[in-house]
């Protein structure tokens, strides 16, 4: 691949400003396109190792930029991670520690759960007093745009209340209430023609914004509802991936019991694969538009997800192998993400294994566009520009705090990563696990017992950071009994798991039909 050497206009402007004679025409700052995919697993794209999903457009971003192999979401579920991207703060600091709408305390217990702990309360909106990334971009002279999923606050705390000039589709909900085909049931997105694809609609809205603002610097934030459940696709894509799964060999069993729920073991869901491809098609539309408008060489593109792929709970959609677990889990599958930054002239498919976080996008983008950093705001983020240049950044601990159970079977716990070491503290019984990720990416070998001093040091550091941030912790449920929990788990193993296996094979059968004109994608004309 021919290496592109691009001097961004903001850099060129600084060079010109040192001369006696200013340029005749002010040079335009670089544009920014930020793409966020919901519930997108680490290996849900081919560039990160999938042999099943096909993502040529996502791969373009990665292969023309830098791939951060140890790139992380700030939380294992959506709302906290999303708040962290635009605030630059870890969830323990901004207070949104679970997906907004999750039950806490006794309300959690009354939902028929059989767990030992009562999850603590959390904040339900992103604080308005924060100066967010889009607000900082506006201060730097950027036109700002948001399309898609928001889910970090209700009315009064929507995208337009946190720095976005235009909002297409962002509101309270975390899933597409009307599904992936119009009508959408979204108060901030007008319905398209019946059967219109939601991901493509969001891409087209983004393209329209870019066309209308190509003569000014823009910050476009494309936040797909895909690939969150309910998983839906068109018949043609289902058929393509059903046949592909058969050609690859369909396993007799697809699930293995985790701590609380069965966990999907392979990527072989043709409906989910079709949903992934539809998202990738939409990404391609935006990338092609940038190229057609000659904006591609002056646009920074960031791509990531908000938490791991769903292996349990929700739609049981994917597998993150070789990573352990998925959305909602304390393991790498719950927090490690596709994490790409494409800066024209930098990266070109290089891989960087320095651990980085979603909180780092805020200062990184400010530095890339020549704006002044705001360390008092992006408290838990650092600029990744040195890494993009092939240099290094100071080693630092990364932490994750999730004192909840969630819907996917993960356990209330907090995590710290220092270098290649990862410590997990569990709140049910206080025990801790230690993994060396460089040698054990799948987290199969707990080294805590033979590294007691390291465990003590990392645990102390973890709780120093959590306490400094004002973290909240779970409490014991006085109504819990071991017998009730055992009964619940036996029901999951003996009743729920067989149903999941049956459903998996149904989706792979040649005569599968969801019975609703493929979720409304097939529109009949009178």
Short mmCIF file of C-alpha atoms in Angstrom, two decimals:
data_model
loop_
_atom_site.label_atom_id
_atom_site.label_comp_id
_atom_site.label_asym_id
_atom_site.label_seq_id
_atom_site.Cartn_x
_atom_site.Cartn_y
_atom_site.Cartn_z
CA UNK A 1 0.00 0.00 0.00
CA UNK A 2 1.36 3.39 -0.94
CA UNK A 3 1.87 5.48 2.17
CA UNK A 4 -0.06 8.73 2.22
CA UNK A 5 1.81 11.73 3.56
CA UNK A 6 -0.73 14.37 4.46
CA UNK A 7 -0.17 17.64 6.25
CA UNK A 8 -3.51 18.52 7.78
CA UNK A 9 -4.65 22.05 6.99
CA UNK A 10 -4.53 23.00 10.67
CA UNK A 11 -0.81 22.14 10.66
CA UNK A 12 -0.26 23.98 7.39
CA UNK A 13 -2.08 26.99 8.81
CA UNK A 14 0.31 27.05 11.74
CA UNK A 15 3.23 26.99 9.31
CA UNK A 16 1.80 29.85 7.26
CA UNK A 17 1.08 31.88 10.39
CA UNK A 18 4.82 32.00 11.10
CA UNK A 19 5.41 33.84 7.81
CA UNK A 20 5.14 37.58 7.34
CA UNK A 21 2.49 37.29 4.64
CA UNK A 22 -0.68 35.35 5.58
CA UNK A 23 -2.19 33.01 2.98
CA UNK A 24 -4.82 34.48 0.70
CA UNK A 25 -7.38 31.89 1.81
CA UNK A 26 -7.72 30.30 5.23
CA UNK A 27 -7.15 26.58 5.03
CA UNK A 28 -9.87 24.26 6.32
CA UNK A 29 -9.40 22.22 9.48
CA UNK A 30 -9.62 18.42 9.25
CA UNK A 31 -13.09 16.93 9.47
CA UNK A 32 -13.94 14.17 11.93
CA UNK A 33 -16.20 11.17 11.38
CA UNK A 34 -16.78 9.08 14.50
CA UNK A 35 -18.49 5.71 14.00
CA UNK A 36 -19.83 3.81 17.01
CA UNK A 37 -21.42 0.37 16.64
CA UNK A 38 -23.65 -1.01 19.38
CA UNK A 39 -22.83 -4.39 20.99
CA UNK A 40 -20.05 -4.98 18.45
CA UNK A 41 -17.67 -7.76 19.41
CA UNK A 42 -13.88 -7.77 19.16
CA UNK A 43 -13.92 -10.40 16.39
CA UNK A 44 -17.15 -9.28 14.71
CA UNK A 45 -15.22 -7.95 11.72
CA UNK A 46 -12.99 -9.84 9.33
CA UNK A 47 -9.97 -7.59 9.91
CA UNK A 48 -10.00 -8.73 13.55
CA UNK A 49 -10.22 -12.41 12.68
CA UNK A 50 -13.78 -13.38 11.83
CA UNK A 51 -14.06 -16.03 9.13
CA UNK A 52 -17.86 -15.76 9.09
CA UNK A 53 -18.84 -12.07 9.04
CA UNK A 54 -17.94 -9.99 5.99
CA UNK A 55 -17.02 -6.36 6.69
CA UNK A 56 -15.00 -4.92 3.79
CA UNK A 57 -15.85 -1.31 4.62
CA UNK A 58 -15.02 -1.51 8.31
CA UNK A 59 -11.81 -3.24 7.24
CA UNK A 60 -11.02 -0.26 4.99
CA UNK A 61 -10.97 2.04 7.99
CA UNK A 62 -8.68 -0.31 9.89
CA UNK A 63 -6.32 -1.05 7.03
CA UNK A 64 -5.87 2.62 6.12
CA UNK A 65 -5.42 3.70 9.74
CA UNK A 66 -4.10 2.27 12.98
CA UNK A 67 -5.51 -0.85 14.64
CA UNK A 68 -5.35 -0.71 18.43
CA UNK A 69 -5.30 -4.40 19.31
CA UNK A 70 -5.78 -3.64 23.01
CA UNK A 71 -8.50 -1.04 22.55
CA UNK A 72 -11.21 -1.04 25.21
CA UNK A 73 -14.68 0.28 25.84
CA UNK A 74 -14.92 2.02 29.21
CA UNK A 75 -17.60 -0.39 30.39
CA UNK A 76 -19.05 -3.79 29.57
CA UNK A 77 -22.50 -2.31 28.79
CA UNK A 78 -23.62 0.56 26.62
CA UNK A 79 -24.72 3.71 28.48
CA UNK A 80 -21.59 4.03 30.65
CA UNK A 81 -19.26 3.54 27.67
CA UNK A 82 -21.13 6.08 25.56
CA UNK A 83 -20.99 8.65 28.35
CA UNK A 84 -17.26 8.00 28.72
CA UNK A 85 -16.50 8.61 25.04
CA UNK A 86 -17.96 12.10 25.02
CA UNK A 87 -16.97 13.05 28.59
CA UNK A 88 -13.47 11.55 28.78
CA UNK A 89 -14.33 10.16 32.23
CA UNK A 90 -14.49 6.60 33.52
CA UNK A 91 -18.01 5.43 34.55
CA UNK A 92 -17.08 5.39 38.25
CA UNK A 93 -16.41 9.12 37.92
CA UNK A 94 -19.41 10.27 35.83
CA UNK A 95 -21.72 7.94 37.75
CA UNK A 96 -23.54 6.18 34.89
CA UNK A 97 -22.38 2.66 35.76
CA UNK A 98 -25.15 0.61 34.14
CA UNK A 99 -27.34 0.83 31.06
CA UNK A 100 -29.96 3.45 31.74
CA UNK A 101 -33.16 1.67 32.71
CA UNK A 102 -31.56 -1.23 34.59
CA UNK A 103 -33.13 -2.04 37.95
CA UNK A 104 -31.23 -1.51 41.20
CA UNK A 105 -31.59 -2.48 44.85
CA UNK A 106 -34.79 -4.25 45.87
CA UNK A 107 -36.32 -3.55 42.47
CA UNK A 108 -33.66 -5.83 40.96
CA UNK A 109 -34.42 -8.60 43.45
CA UNK A 110 -38.17 -8.37 42.86
CA UNK A 111 -37.69 -9.18 39.17
CA UNK A 112 -37.26 -12.84 40.13
CA UNK A 113 -33.46 -12.77 40.36
CA UNK A 114 -31.70 -15.24 42.62
CA UNK A 115 -28.46 -13.32 43.11
CA UNK A 116 -26.56 -12.55 46.30
CA UNK A 117 -26.22 -8.80 45.87
CA UNK A 118 -28.39 -5.74 45.37
CA UNK A 119 -26.91 -3.47 42.66
CA UNK A 120 -26.38 0.16 43.72
CA UNK A 121 -28.17 3.17 42.24
CA UNK A 122 -26.49 5.00 39.36
CA UNK A 123 -26.95 8.29 37.54
CA UNK A 124 -29.50 8.27 34.70
CA UNK A 125 -28.27 11.30 32.78
CA UNK A 126 -24.92 12.69 31.74
CA UNK A 127 -24.26 15.81 33.81
CA UNK A 128 -24.99 18.98 31.85
CA UNK A 129 -22.14 20.82 33.54
CA UNK A 130 -19.56 18.71 31.73
CA UNK A 131 -17.94 20.18 28.64
CA UNK A 132 -18.35 17.25 26.27
CA UNK A 133 -16.32 16.33 23.21
CA UNK A 134 -18.91 17.80 20.78
CA UNK A 135 -19.04 21.00 22.83
CA UNK A 136 -15.26 21.22 22.70
CA UNK A 137 -15.39 20.67 18.94
CA UNK A 138 -17.94 23.48 18.62
CA UNK A 139 -15.58 25.76 20.55
CA UNK A 140 -12.92 24.84 17.99
CA UNK A 141 -15.18 25.99 15.15
CA UNK A 142 -16.82 22.71 14.14
CA UNK A 143 -20.37 22.03 12.97
CA UNK A 144 -21.59 19.02 14.95
CA UNK A 145 -23.97 16.23 13.97
CA UNK A 146 -25.35 13.12 15.66
CA UNK A 147 -27.22 10.20 14.11
CA UNK A 148 -28.47 7.04 15.79
CA UNK A 149 -28.42 5.62 19.30
CA UNK A 150 -27.91 7.95 22.28
CA UNK A 151 -29.10 6.24 25.51
CA UNK A 152 -27.28 8.50 27.98
CA UNK A 153 -30.20 10.57 29.15
CA UNK A 154 -33.84 11.38 28.51
CA UNK A 155 -35.39 14.56 27.17
CA UNK A 156 -33.34 17.50 28.38
CA UNK A 157 -30.22 15.37 28.12
CA UNK A 158 -30.39 14.38 24.46
CA UNK A 159 -27.59 14.96 21.92
CA UNK A 160 -28.66 18.54 21.25
CA UNK A 161 -28.29 19.26 24.99
CA UNK A 162 -24.66 18.12 24.99
CA UNK A 163 -23.19 19.95 22.03
CA UNK A 164 -24.66 18.48 18.85
CA UNK A 165 -26.17 21.00 16.43
CA UNK A 166 -28.25 18.33 14.69
CA UNK A 167 -29.77 15.14 16.12
CA UNK A 168 -31.21 12.43 13.90
CA UNK A 169 -32.60 9.55 15.93
CA UNK A 170 -30.94 9.98 19.31
CA UNK A 171 -33.26 9.71 22.31
CA UNK A 172 -33.86 7.75 25.54
CA UNK A 173 -34.05 4.23 24.10
CA UNK A 174 -31.14 1.85 23.75
CA UNK A 175 -32.68 -0.43 21.15
CA UNK A 176 -34.52 0.29 17.88
CA UNK A 177 -38.11 0.23 19.13
CA UNK A 178 -39.57 -0.28 15.68
CA UNK A 179 -36.85 -2.70 14.60
CA UNK A 180 -34.42 -2.26 11.73
CA UNK A 181 -36.98 -1.47 9.05
CA UNK A 182 -39.26 1.55 8.80
CA UNK A 183 -41.56 2.54 10.50
CA UNK A 184 -39.06 3.17 13.30
CA UNK A 185 -41.14 4.35 16.30
CA UNK A 186 -38.47 6.94 17.03
CA UNK A 187 -39.59 10.47 18.04
CA UNK A 188 -36.39 12.01 16.64
CA UNK A 189 -36.32 10.23 13.30
CA UNK A 190 -39.04 10.56 10.70
CA UNK A 191 -40.21 7.31 9.17
CA UNK A 192 -38.91 6.48 5.73
CA UNK A 193 -40.68 4.36 3.14
CA UNK A 194 -41.93 1.08 4.61
CA UNK A 195 -39.08 -1.40 4.72
CA UNK A 196 -36.29 1.20 4.66
CA UNK A 197 -33.21 -0.09 6.51
CA UNK A 198 -32.37 1.83 9.67
CA UNK A 199 -28.58 1.55 9.37
CA UNK A 200 -28.69 2.78 5.78
CA UNK A 201 -31.03 5.60 6.76
CA UNK A 202 -28.59 6.80 9.44
CA UNK A 203 -25.75 6.61 6.92
CA UNK A 204 -27.73 8.64 4.39
CA UNK A 205 -28.57 11.26 7.03
CA UNK A 206 -24.85 11.49 7.76
CA UNK A 207 -24.02 11.88 4.07
CA UNK A 208 -26.63 14.64 3.71
CA UNK A 209 -25.08 16.48 6.64
CA UNK A 210 -21.61 16.17 5.13
CA UNK A 211 -22.79 17.41 1.72
CA UNK A 212 -24.45 20.42 3.32
CA UNK A 213 -21.36 21.25 5.38
CA UNK A 214 -18.46 20.24 3.15
CA UNK A 215 -17.21 23.81 3.01
CA UNK A 216 -16.81 24.04 6.77
CA UNK A 217 -15.13 21.83 9.35
CA UNK A 218 -17.55 19.19 10.65
CA UNK A 219 -17.72 16.61 13.44
CA UNK A 220 -20.13 13.84 12.43
CA UNK A 221 -20.97 11.17 15.02
CA UNK A 222 -22.63 8.13 13.43
CA UNK A 223 -23.89 5.93 16.26
CA UNK A 224 -25.57 2.83 14.84
CA UNK A 225 -28.38 1.05 16.66
CA UNK A 226 -26.96 -2.05 15.00
CA UNK A 227 -25.98 -4.60 16.02
CA UNK A 228 -28.12 -4.48 19.16
CA UNK A 229 -31.11 -6.81 19.43
CA UNK A 230 -33.67 -7.47 18.18
CA UNK A 231 -31.47 -8.95 15.48
CA UNK A 232 -33.11 -8.71 12.05
CA UNK A 233 -32.05 -8.92 8.43
CA UNK A 234 -33.38 -9.34 4.90
CA UNK A 235 -34.00 -12.77 3.45
CA UNK A 236 -31.16 -12.54 0.93
CA UNK A 237 -28.51 -11.86 3.57
CA UNK A 238 -29.89 -14.59 5.84
CA UNK A 239 -29.69 -17.09 2.98
CA UNK A 240 -26.13 -16.07 2.18
CA UNK A 241 -24.92 -16.63 5.71
CA UNK A 242 -27.02 -19.73 6.33
CA UNK A 243 -25.29 -21.34 3.37
CA UNK A 244 -21.92 -20.06 4.58
CA UNK A 245 -22.47 -21.56 8.05
CA UNK A 246 -23.34 -24.89 6.47
CA UNK A 247 -20.23 -24.79 4.27
CA UNK A 248 -18.07 -24.04 7.31
CA UNK A 249 -19.67 -26.90 9.24
CA UNK A 250 -22.54 -26.52 11.72
CA UNK A 251 -21.63 -27.69 15.20
CA UNK A 252 -24.03 -30.06 16.94
CA UNK A 253 -24.13 -27.86 20.03
CA UNK A 254 -23.70 -24.13 20.19
CA UNK A 255 -23.78 -23.21 23.89
CA UNK A 256 -21.82 -23.85 27.06
CA UNK A 257 -23.04 -22.98 30.54
CA UNK A 258 -21.41 -19.94 32.15
CA UNK A 259 -21.80 -18.80 35.75
CA UNK A 260 -25.42 -17.66 35.33
CA UNK A 261 -26.36 -18.19 31.66
CA UNK A 262 -25.45 -20.28 28.61
CA UNK A 263 -22.75 -18.71 26.42
CA UNK A 264 -22.65 -18.96 22.63
CA UNK A 265 -19.52 -20.76 21.42
CA UNK A 266 -19.33 -19.99 17.69
CA UNK A 267 -20.14 -17.40 15.05
CA UNK A 268 -22.89 -19.11 13.08
CA UNK A 269 -26.00 -16.95 13.44
CA UNK A 270 -27.08 -16.03 9.88
CA UNK A 271 -29.52 -13.34 11.02
CA UNK A 272 -26.87 -11.58 13.07
CA UNK A 273 -24.36 -11.93 10.23
CA UNK A 274 -26.82 -10.21 7.91
CA UNK A 275 -27.29 -7.40 10.44
CA UNK A 276 -23.51 -6.96 10.65
CA UNK A 277 -23.24 -6.81 6.85
CA UNK A 278 -26.04 -4.23 6.61
CA UNK A 279 -24.14 -2.03 9.07
CA UNK A 280 -20.99 -2.47 7.01
CA UNK A 281 -22.89 -1.56 3.83
CA UNK A 282 -23.98 1.65 5.53
CA UNK A 283 -20.40 2.45 6.55
CA UNK A 284 -19.41 2.01 2.91
CA UNK A 285 -21.96 4.58 1.79
CA UNK A 286 -20.42 7.22 4.06
CA UNK A 287 -16.84 6.35 3.10
CA UNK A 288 -17.71 6.48 -0.61
CA UNK A 289 -19.41 9.85 -0.16
CA UNK A 290 -16.31 11.30 1.50
CA UNK A 291 -14.22 10.11 -1.44
CA UNK A 292 -16.66 11.45 -4.04
CA UNK A 293 -16.58 14.88 -2.37
CA UNK A 294 -12.75 14.80 -2.16
CA UNK A 295 -12.95 14.94 1.61
CA UNK A 296 -11.38 11.58 2.39
CA UNK A 297 -7.83 12.96 2.59
CA UNK A 298 -8.95 15.63 5.04
CA UNK A 299 -11.14 13.53 7.33
CA UNK A 300 -10.13 11.70 10.50
CA UNK A 301 -12.18 8.55 11.03
CA UNK A 302 -12.61 6.79 14.38
CA UNK A 303 -14.35 3.43 14.65
CA UNK A 304 -15.20 1.43 17.76
CA UNK A 305 -17.95 -0.30 19.76
CA UNK A 306 -19.51 0.39 23.14
CA UNK A 307 -19.10 -3.07 24.68
CA UNK A 308 -18.41 -6.66 23.72
CA UNK A 309 -20.49 -8.79 21.41
CA UNK A 310 -23.57 -10.48 22.90
CA UNK A 311 -22.76 -14.09 23.79
CA UNK A 312 -25.46 -14.49 26.44
CA UNK A 313 -28.71 -12.79 27.37
CA UNK A 314 -30.32 -10.41 24.89
CA UNK A 315 -30.12 -12.18 21.51
CA UNK A 316 -27.24 -14.63 22.21
CA UNK A 317 -25.95 -13.36 18.89
CA UNK A 318 -22.22 -14.00 18.50
CA UNK A 319 -18.99 -15.39 19.92
CA UNK A 320 -15.91 -13.33 20.78
CA UNK A 321 -13.50 -16.28 20.73
CA UNK A 322 -10.58 -16.37 21.47
CA UNK A 323 -11.70 -13.84 24.08
CA UNK A 324 -13.68 -15.06 27.06
CA UNK A 325 -17.22 -13.82 27.67
CA UNK A 326 -19.00 -10.93 26.01
CA UNK A 327 -21.32 -8.02 26.72
CA UNK A 328 -21.92 -7.64 30.45
CA UNK A 329 -18.90 -9.76 31.41
CA UNK A 330 -15.77 -8.81 33.32
CA UNK A 331 -13.60 -10.74 30.88
CA UNK A 332 -11.91 -9.41 27.74
CA UNK A 333 -14.87 -10.36 25.56
CA UNK A 334 -16.98 -7.86 27.48
CA UNK A 335 -14.71 -4.84 27.18
CA UNK A 336 -12.16 -5.27 24.37
CA UNK A 337 -13.31 -3.72 21.10
CA UNK A 338 -12.44 -3.10 17.48
CA UNK A 339 -10.67 0.25 17.93
CA UNK A 340 -9.42 2.01 14.81
CA UNK A 341 -8.23 5.57 14.17
CA UNK A 342 -7.66 6.54 10.55
CA UNK A 343 -5.66 9.74 10.19
CA UNK A 344 -4.57 10.41 6.60
CA UNK A 345 -0.82 9.97 6.49
CA UNK A 346 -0.59 7.97 9.74
CA UNK A 347 -1.12 4.32 10.60
CA UNK A 348 -1.72 2.56 7.30
CA UNK A 349 -2.81 -0.73 8.86
CA UNK A 350 -0.18 -0.76 11.59
CA UNK A 351 -1.10 -2.50 14.83
CA UNK A 352 -0.49 -0.94 18.22
CA UNK A 353 -0.68 -3.12 21.34
CA UNK A 354 -0.64 -0.32 23.92
CA UNK A 355 -3.80 -0.56 26.08
CA UNK A 356 -6.14 2.34 25.24
CA UNK A 357 -9.66 3.31 26.27
CA UNK A 358 -12.77 4.97 24.85
CA UNK A 359 -12.00 7.88 27.19
CA UNK A 360 -8.94 8.62 25.02
CA UNK A 361 -10.87 9.71 21.94
CA UNK A 362 -11.71 13.12 23.46
CA UNK A 363 -8.13 14.42 23.96
CA UNK A 364 -6.86 12.59 20.86
CA UNK A 365 -9.31 14.33 18.55
CA UNK A 366 -8.71 17.73 20.13
CA UNK A 367 -4.99 17.40 19.53
CA UNK A 368 -5.46 16.11 15.98
CA UNK A 369 -7.56 19.13 15.00
CA UNK A 370 -5.25 21.60 16.69
CA UNK A 371 -7.60 22.48 19.54
CA UNK A 372 -6.46 23.07 23.11
CA UNK A 373 -6.76 20.04 25.40
CA UNK A 374 -9.11 20.14 28.39
CA UNK A 375 -7.50 17.90 31.02
CA UNK A 376 -9.97 19.07 33.64
CA UNK A 377 -12.71 17.50 31.47
CA UNK A 378 -11.20 14.40 29.83
CA UNK A 379 -9.88 13.42 33.25
CA UNK A 380 -9.40 9.74 32.46
CA UNK A 381 -8.28 10.04 28.84
CA UNK A 382 -4.93 10.73 27.24
CA UNK A 383 -4.05 11.75 23.70
CA UNK A 384 -3.07 8.84 21.48
CA UNK A 385 -1.35 11.07 18.92
CA UNK A 386 2.12 9.86 19.96
CA UNK A 387 1.04 6.28 19.28
CA UNK A 388 -0.34 7.29 15.89
CA UNK A 389 3.11 8.71 15.11
CA UNK A 390 4.82 5.47 16.12
CA UNK A 391 5.96 6.81 19.49
CA UNK A 392 4.85 5.80 22.99
CA UNK A 393 2.73 7.10 25.87
CA UNK A 394 3.33 6.77 29.59
CA UNK A 395 2.08 3.47 31.02
CA UNK A 396 -1.03 3.93 33.16
CA UNK A 397 -3.63 1.73 34.83
CA UNK A 398 -7.03 1.30 33.17
CA UNK A 399 -10.02 0.41 35.34
CA UNK A 400 -13.58 -0.82 34.85
CA UNK A 401 -16.29 -0.64 37.51
CA UNK A 402 -19.54 -2.57 37.14
CA UNK A 403 -21.20 -3.25 40.52
CA UNK A 404 -24.25 -4.73 38.76
CA UNK A 405 -25.40 -8.05 37.32
CA UNK A 406 -26.97 -6.91 34.07
CA UNK A 407 -28.82 -9.18 31.65
CA UNK A 408 -26.00 -11.23 30.18
CA UNK A 409 -24.67 -13.21 33.15
CA UNK A 410 -21.61 -11.22 34.17
CA UNK A 411 -20.83 -10.78 37.85
CA UNK A 412 -20.61 -7.55 39.89
CA UNK A 413 -16.92 -6.77 39.83
CA UNK A 414 -14.22 -4.20 39.21
CA UNK A 415 -11.17 -4.63 37.02
CA UNK A 416 -7.75 -3.05 36.72
CA UNK A 417 -5.20 -3.58 33.95
CA UNK A 418 -1.55 -2.63 34.41
CA UNK A 419 0.77 -3.58 31.58
CA UNK A 420 -0.05 -7.17 30.63
CA UNK A 421 -1.58 -7.96 34.02
CA UNK A 422 -5.33 -7.89 34.70
CA UNK A 423 -6.93 -8.19 38.14
CA UNK A 424 -10.66 -8.84 38.71
CA UNK A 425 -12.24 -8.15 42.11
CA UNK A 426 -15.58 -9.91 42.70
CA UNK A 427 -18.10 -8.35 45.05
CA UNK A 428 -20.12 -11.44 45.93
CA UNK A 429 -17.33 -13.01 48.00
CA UNK A 430 -14.40 -10.60 47.63
CA UNK A 431 -12.11 -13.03 45.84
CA UNK A 432 -9.73 -11.81 43.15
CA UNK A 433 -8.41 -13.33 39.94
CA UNK A 434 -5.19 -12.41 38.14
CA UNK A 435 -4.45 -13.02 34.47
CA UNK A 436 -1.42 -12.33 32.28
CA UNK A 437 -3.06 -11.28 29.03
CA UNK A 438 0.00 -11.52 26.80
CA UNK A 439 0.33 -15.23 27.61
CA UNK A 440 -3.33 -15.98 28.32
CA UNK A 441 -5.68 -13.87 26.23
CA UNK A 442 -8.56 -16.26 26.93
CA UNK A 443 -8.21 -15.79 30.72
CA UNK A 444 -8.08 -19.50 31.48
CA UNK A 445 -5.20 -19.53 34.00
CA UNK A 446 -5.78 -17.64 37.25
CA UNK A 447 -2.36 -16.71 38.65
CA UNK A 448 -3.55 -14.98 41.83
CA UNK A 449 -2.40 -17.64 44.27
CA UNK A 450 1.20 -17.53 43.03
CA UNK A 451 1.43 -13.73 42.75
CA UNK A 452 0.05 -12.54 46.10
CA UNK A 453 2.16 -9.37 46.24
CA UNK A 454 1.09 -8.30 42.75
CA UNK A 455 -2.55 -9.00 43.64
CA UNK A 456 -2.27 -6.87 46.76
CA UNK A 457 -0.59 -4.00 44.91
CA UNK A 458 -3.09 -4.00 42.04
CA UNK A 459 -6.11 -4.35 44.33
CA UNK A 460 -4.92 -1.44 46.46
CA UNK A 461 -4.44 0.71 43.39
CA UNK A 462 -7.87 -0.25 42.03
CA UNK A 463 -9.72 0.79 45.17
CA UNK A 464 -7.67 3.95 45.60
CA UNK A 465 -8.84 4.99 42.14
CA UNK A 466 -12.46 3.92 42.73
CA UNK A 467 -12.69 5.76 46.03
CA UNK A 468 -11.15 8.89 44.51
CA UNK A 469 -13.83 8.79 41.81
CA UNK A 470 -16.67 8.34 44.30
CA UNK A 471 -17.63 4.85 43.14
CA UNK A 472 -20.72 3.13 44.50
CA UNK A 473 -20.78 -0.52 45.56
CA UNK A 474 -23.39 -3.28 45.82
CA UNK A 475 -24.96 -4.50 49.07
CA UNK A 476 -25.90 -7.95 50.28
CA UNK A 477 -29.45 -9.11 49.57
CA UNK A 478 -30.86 -10.33 52.91
CA UNK A 479 -33.45 -12.47 51.11
CA UNK A 480 -30.87 -14.51 49.15
CA UNK A 481 -30.52 -18.22 49.77
CA UNK A 482 -28.17 -20.73 48.16
CA UNK A 483 -31.08 -23.08 47.60
CA UNK A 484 -33.05 -20.49 45.61
CA UNK A 485 -30.06 -19.66 43.45
CA UNK A 486 -29.35 -23.35 42.78
CA UNK A 487 -32.96 -23.92 41.77
CA UNK A 488 -32.79 -20.96 39.38
CA UNK A 489 -29.57 -22.19 37.76
CA UNK A 490 -30.93 -25.70 37.34
CA UNK A 491 -33.90 -24.23 35.51
CA UNK A 492 -31.53 -22.34 33.18
CA UNK A 493 -29.53 -25.49 32.44
CA UNK A 494 -32.43 -27.89 32.00
CA UNK A 495 -35.00 -25.64 30.30
CA UNK A 496 -33.42 -22.52 28.86
CA UNK A 497 -30.35 -24.07 27.26
CA UNK A 498 -32.31 -26.69 25.25
CA UNK A 499 -34.57 -23.90 23.96
CA UNK A 500 -31.54 -21.91 22.83
CA UNK A 501 -30.10 -24.90 20.99
CA UNK A 502 -33.43 -25.47 19.26
CA UNK A 503 -33.67 -21.79 18.28
CA UNK A 504 -30.11 -21.81 16.93
CA UNK A 505 -30.81 -24.73 14.62
CA UNK A 506 -34.10 -23.20 13.53
CA UNK A 507 -32.30 -20.08 12.28
CA UNK A 508 -29.98 -22.36 10.30
CA UNK A 509 -32.72 -24.48 8.76
CA UNK A 510 -33.33 -24.09 5.03
CA UNK A 511 -37.03 -23.32 5.55
CA UNK A 512 -36.60 -20.66 8.25
CA UNK A 513 -39.08 -17.81 7.95
CA UNK A 514 -39.73 -15.31 10.78
CA UNK A 515 -43.32 -15.05 9.52
CA UNK A 516 -43.57 -11.28 9.34
CA UNK A 517 -42.28 -10.47 5.86
CA UNK A 518 -38.77 -10.67 7.23
CA UNK A 519 -39.35 -8.14 10.00
CA UNK A 520 -41.05 -5.74 7.60
CA UNK A 521 -38.20 -5.60 5.10
CA UNK A 522 -40.33 -7.17 2.36
CA UNK A 523 -42.87 -4.57 1.29
CA UNK A 524 -45.75 -5.73 -0.87
CA UNK A 525 -47.25 -3.26 -3.32
CA UNK A 526 -50.98 -3.09 -4.00
#
